[in-house]
Coordinates of C-alpha atoms in Angstrom, one line a residue:
M1 CA 62.2 16.9 -25.4
T2 CA 65.0 14.4 -25.0
T3 CA 64.8 10.9 -23.6
A4 CA 67.0 12.0 -20.7
T5 CA 64.6 14.9 -19.9
L6 CA 61.6 12.6 -20.0
A7 CA 63.4 10.2 -17.7
S8 CA 64.3 12.9 -15.3
K9 CA 60.6 14.0 -15.1
T10 CA 59.5 10.5 -14.0
E11 CA 62.3 10.5 -11.4
T12 CA 60.5 13.4 -9.5
L13 CA 57.6 11.1 -8.7
E14 CA 57.4 10.2 -5.0
I15 CA 55.6 7.0 -4.2
T16 CA 54.2 6.3 -0.7
P17 CA 52.6 2.8 -0.4
L18 CA 49.7 2.9 2.0
E19 CA 49.1 -0.8 2.4
P20 CA 51.2 -3.8 1.4
T21 CA 49.3 -4.7 -1.8
I22 CA 46.8 -1.9 -2.5
G23 CA 47.0 1.9 -2.4
A24 CA 49.8 4.4 -2.9
E25 CA 50.0 8.2 -2.7
V26 CA 51.8 9.8 -5.6
S27 CA 53.4 13.3 -5.5
G28 CA 55.9 15.1 -7.7
V29 CA 53.6 15.6 -10.7
D30 CA 51.3 18.4 -11.7
L31 CA 48.2 16.8 -13.1
K32 CA 46.9 20.1 -14.4
K33 CA 49.5 19.8 -17.1
P34 CA 49.6 17.2 -19.9
L35 CA 51.6 14.1 -19.0
S36 CA 54.7 13.2 -20.9
P37 CA 54.7 9.7 -22.4
A38 CA 57.2 8.6 -19.7
Q39 CA 55.1 10.0 -16.9
R40 CA 52.0 8.3 -18.3
D41 CA 53.8 4.9 -18.6
R42 CA 55.1 5.2 -15.0
L43 CA 51.7 6.0 -13.6
K44 CA 50.2 3.1 -15.6
A45 CA 52.8 0.8 -14.1
L46 CA 52.1 2.1 -10.6
L47 CA 48.4 1.6 -11.1
L48 CA 48.9 -2.0 -12.1
Q49 CA 51.1 -2.5 -9.0
Y50 CA 49.0 -0.7 -6.4
K51 CA 45.5 -0.9 -7.9
V52 CA 44.5 2.6 -6.7
L53 CA 46.6 5.8 -6.8
F54 CA 45.9 8.9 -4.7
F55 CA 47.0 12.4 -5.4
R56 CA 46.9 15.4 -3.1
D57 CA 46.7 19.2 -3.7
Q58 CA 45.9 19.0 -7.4
H59 CA 42.7 21.1 -7.6
L60 CA 41.8 20.0 -11.1
S61 CA 39.1 21.6 -13.1
R62 CA 36.5 19.4 -14.9
E63 CA 38.4 19.8 -18.2
Q64 CA 41.7 18.9 -16.5
Q65 CA 40.2 15.8 -14.9
V66 CA 38.9 14.6 -18.3
A67 CA 42.2 15.4 -20.0
F68 CA 44.1 13.4 -17.3
A69 CA 41.8 10.4 -17.8
R70 CA 42.2 10.5 -21.6
H71 CA 45.9 9.7 -21.2
F72 CA 44.9 6.1 -20.3
G73 CA 42.3 5.4 -22.9
E74 CA 39.0 6.3 -24.5
L75 CA 36.4 7.6 -22.0
Y76 CA 33.1 5.9 -21.4
V77 CA 29.8 7.9 -21.1
H78 CA 27.6 6.1 -18.6
P79 CA 23.9 5.9 -19.7
T80 CA 22.6 6.8 -16.3
S81 CA 25.0 9.6 -15.6
K82 CA 24.0 12.9 -14.2
Q83 CA 26.0 15.1 -16.5
P84 CA 26.6 18.6 -15.1
D85 CA 28.2 19.9 -18.3
E86 CA 27.2 19.2 -21.9
Q87 CA 30.7 20.0 -23.0
F88 CA 32.0 17.0 -20.9
P89 CA 29.4 14.2 -21.2
E90 CA 32.0 11.8 -19.8
V91 CA 31.7 13.4 -16.3
H92 CA 29.3 11.7 -14.0
Q93 CA 28.3 13.8 -11.0
I94 CA 27.5 11.8 -7.9
I95 CA 25.4 13.7 -5.3
A96 CA 24.9 11.8 -2.1
S97 CA 21.6 13.4 -1.2
E98 CA 20.0 12.4 -4.5
A99 CA 21.4 8.8 -4.2
R100 CA 20.1 8.6 -0.6
A101 CA 16.6 9.7 -1.8
R102 CA 16.7 7.0 -4.5
Y103 CA 18.2 4.1 -2.7
G104 CA 17.7 4.7 1.0
D105 CA 19.3 2.1 3.2
A106 CA 20.5 0.2 0.1
L107 CA 23.4 2.7 0.0
R108 CA 25.0 0.8 2.9
G109 CA 27.3 -2.1 2.1
R110 CA 27.7 -1.4 -1.6
W111 CA 31.1 -2.9 -2.4
H112 CA 31.2 -2.6 -6.2
S113 CA 33.1 -2.5 -9.4
D114 CA 31.9 0.1 -11.9
T115 CA 30.0 -1.0 -15.0
S116 CA 30.3 -4.8 -14.2
W117 CA 27.0 -5.2 -16.2
L118 CA 28.8 -4.4 -19.4
L119 CA 30.1 -7.0 -21.8
E120 CA 33.4 -5.0 -21.6
P121 CA 33.4 -3.3 -18.2
T122 CA 35.4 -0.2 -17.8
Y123 CA 39.1 -0.3 -17.2
G124 CA 39.4 2.4 -14.6
A125 CA 38.1 5.6 -13.0
V126 CA 39.2 9.0 -11.9
L127 CA 37.3 10.6 -9.0
R128 CA 37.6 14.1 -7.5
P129 CA 35.5 15.9 -4.8
L130 CA 33.5 19.0 -5.4
D131 CA 31.8 19.4 -2.0
L132 CA 32.9 17.4 1.0
P133 CA 31.4 17.0 4.5
P134 CA 33.4 18.5 7.4
A135 CA 34.0 14.9 8.6
G136 CA 33.4 11.4 7.2
G137 CA 32.7 10.4 3.6
D138 CA 35.9 8.3 3.1
T139 CA 36.2 5.8 0.3
I140 CA 37.6 2.3 0.9
W141 CA 39.1 0.0 -1.8
A142 CA 39.5 -3.7 -1.5
D143 CA 42.2 -5.8 -3.2
S144 CA 40.1 -8.4 -5.2
G145 CA 43.2 -10.5 -5.8
L146 CA 44.2 -10.6 -2.2
V147 CA 40.6 -11.5 -1.2
Y148 CA 40.7 -14.4 -3.7
R149 CA 44.1 -15.7 -2.4
G150 CA 42.8 -15.6 1.1
L151 CA 39.9 -18.0 0.4
P152 CA 40.2 -21.6 1.7
D153 CA 41.2 -24.1 -1.0
D154 CA 37.9 -25.9 -0.9
V155 CA 36.1 -22.6 -1.6
K156 CA 38.4 -21.8 -4.5
A157 CA 37.7 -25.2 -6.0
R158 CA 34.0 -24.7 -5.5
I159 CA 33.9 -21.3 -7.3
D160 CA 36.5 -22.1 -10.0
D161 CA 34.1 -22.4 -12.9
L162 CA 31.2 -20.2 -11.8
Y163 CA 29.7 -17.3 -13.6
V164 CA 28.0 -14.3 -12.0
V165 CA 25.3 -12.1 -13.3
H166 CA 25.1 -8.4 -12.2
N167 CA 21.6 -7.1 -12.7
F168 CA 21.6 -3.4 -13.5
K169 CA 18.5 -3.6 -15.8
P170 CA 16.1 -1.7 -13.4
S171 CA 18.4 1.4 -13.6
L172 CA 19.0 1.0 -17.3
D173 CA 15.3 0.6 -18.0
A174 CA 14.5 3.7 -16.1
V175 CA 16.5 5.8 -18.6
G176 CA 15.4 3.8 -21.7
F177 CA 18.8 2.1 -22.2
D178 CA 18.2 -1.4 -23.6
Y179 CA 21.1 -3.8 -22.7
P180 CA 20.9 -7.5 -22.1
L181 CA 22.0 -9.3 -19.0
V182 CA 25.4 -10.8 -19.3
S183 CA 27.4 -13.2 -17.1
H184 CA 31.1 -13.0 -16.3
P185 CA 33.5 -15.4 -14.6
L186 CA 33.3 -15.0 -10.8
V187 CA 37.1 -15.5 -10.8
R188 CA 38.6 -13.3 -13.5
T189 CA 42.1 -13.2 -14.8
H190 CA 43.5 -9.6 -15.0
P191 CA 44.3 -9.0 -18.7
E192 CA 47.5 -7.2 -18.0
T193 CA 49.0 -8.6 -14.8
G194 CA 47.7 -12.2 -15.1
E195 CA 46.4 -12.1 -11.5
D196 CA 43.3 -14.1 -10.7
V197 CA 40.8 -11.9 -8.9
L198 CA 37.2 -12.1 -7.6
F199 CA 34.9 -10.2 -9.9
I200 CA 31.6 -9.4 -8.2
N201 CA 29.4 -6.3 -7.7
F202 CA 27.4 -6.4 -4.5
S203 CA 25.3 -3.4 -5.5
M204 CA 23.8 -5.1 -8.5
F205 CA 21.9 -8.1 -7.0
P206 CA 24.6 -10.6 -8.1
Y207 CA 23.5 -14.2 -8.6
I208 CA 25.4 -17.3 -9.7
L209 CA 24.4 -18.6 -13.1
G210 CA 22.7 -22.0 -12.8
W211 CA 22.4 -22.1 -9.0
S212 CA 19.3 -21.9 -6.9
P213 CA 18.5 -18.5 -5.3
E214 CA 19.3 -20.0 -1.9
E215 CA 22.7 -21.4 -2.9
S216 CA 23.5 -18.2 -4.7
R217 CA 22.6 -16.0 -1.8
E218 CA 24.6 -18.1 0.6
L219 CA 27.8 -17.7 -1.5
V220 CA 27.3 -14.0 -2.2
D221 CA 26.8 -13.4 1.5
Y222 CA 30.0 -15.3 2.3
L223 CA 32.0 -13.4 -0.3
L224 CA 30.6 -10.1 1.0
K225 CA 31.9 -11.0 4.4
E226 CA 35.3 -11.8 3.0
F227 CA 35.5 -8.4 1.2
S228 CA 34.6 -6.7 4.4
T229 CA 37.9 -7.9 6.1
P230 CA 40.0 -4.9 7.0
E231 CA 43.3 -6.6 6.0
Y232 CA 42.3 -6.4 2.4
H233 CA 41.6 -2.6 2.4
V234 CA 43.0 0.8 1.9
R235 CA 40.9 3.7 3.2
F236 CA 41.2 7.2 1.8
K237 CA 40.3 10.4 3.6
W238 CA 39.2 13.0 1.0
R239 CA 40.1 16.7 1.2
E240 CA 40.0 19.5 -1.3
G241 CA 42.3 19.0 -4.2
S242 CA 42.5 15.2 -3.8
L243 CA 42.2 12.8 -6.8
A244 CA 41.8 9.0 -6.9
F245 CA 42.6 6.8 -9.9
W246 CA 41.9 3.1 -9.7
D247 CA 42.0 -0.1 -11.7
N248 CA 38.4 -1.2 -11.9
R249 CA 39.5 -4.8 -12.9
S250 CA 41.4 -5.6 -9.7
S251 CA 39.5 -3.8 -6.9
L252 CA 36.1 -3.1 -5.4
H253 CA 35.3 0.2 -3.7
Y254 CA 32.9 1.3 -1.0
P255 CA 31.8 4.8 -0.3
V256 CA 31.3 5.3 3.4
H257 CA 28.0 7.0 4.2
N258 CA 28.6 8.3 7.7
Y259 CA 27.9 12.1 7.2
G260 CA 24.2 12.4 7.7
D261 CA 22.3 14.6 5.3
Y262 CA 25.3 16.4 3.9
P263 CA 25.0 16.4 0.0
R264 CA 28.6 15.4 -0.7
V265 CA 29.3 15.9 -4.4
M266 CA 31.9 14.0 -6.4
E267 CA 32.7 13.8 -10.1
R268 CA 33.8 10.6 -11.8
V269 CA 35.2 9.9 -15.2
L270 CA 35.3 6.3 -16.5
I271 CA 37.9 4.9 -18.8
A272 CA 36.7 2.3 -21.4
D273 CA 38.2 -1.1 -22.0
D274 CA 38.1 -3.7 -24.8
D275 CA 38.6 -6.7 -22.5
I276 CA 35.7 -9.2 -21.9
P277 CA 36.3 -10.7 -18.5
H278 CA 37.8 -14.1 -18.8
R279 CA 39.7 -16.8 -16.9
F280 CA 43.1 -18.2 -18.1
R281 CA 43.9 -21.6 -16.7
K282 CA 47.4 -22.5 -15.7
A283 CA 47.5 -25.3 -18.2
A284 CA 46.4 -22.8 -21.0
R285 CA 49.2 -20.4 -19.9
A286 CA 51.8 -23.2 -20.0
G287 CA 50.6 -24.3 -23.5

């Protein structure tokens, strides 16, 4: 295949931004087929720009979903995953009825970033629906960089050097997976774009390292309120054949539980990363 042919294949992509800084629908590509190098690079660049990409009318199989995710890195097998197929251990099946029975009302308000408890959290995720409710069940993504930039200067100064701990040990202990608690910068520098973003997982009992429980809770509650601001969001309405691909390092997401007892089944594949969250200072960049 010639370079010209590869270039022409990327030119068929149609990009529809959904919000000013986050979310775009992509069409003009058949994800059931292997991506060309040019297509892969173009989608990677779009992901860095829009933080979450949405595809319609793809109708991927489990094998095709895994193959698509592999274009962007090694896949991560989550230790607590409900794996529906031994052939594809990377696939994590998310069944709302089981989650509801386990977590109850704690399902509400779960703005989170996947695997933030890892020393090297995952780079991204690919999610597709298997069984959707007739109405409801959207997913919302928040732009973590935009939330950070919207904070008052005094708050930015206050949180500049803080570290946050995400406690996932109860769930890991339940499956016999021994992993220590780690802390990460609350303000993280994206390893590829250089953008400073808030890095916090509200589903994992976050607390600020070295702060009292009361001070920590006050700040976490404040940041949760900021992440709940609609101006920072893109909301995606699922339908059969949809696919979402997001950058786990620059966004949080929130599954909307407004569909009663419907089971709602999704399957997620996580893409591994080798970046330990860190903060680059402007002075360090200049030097």
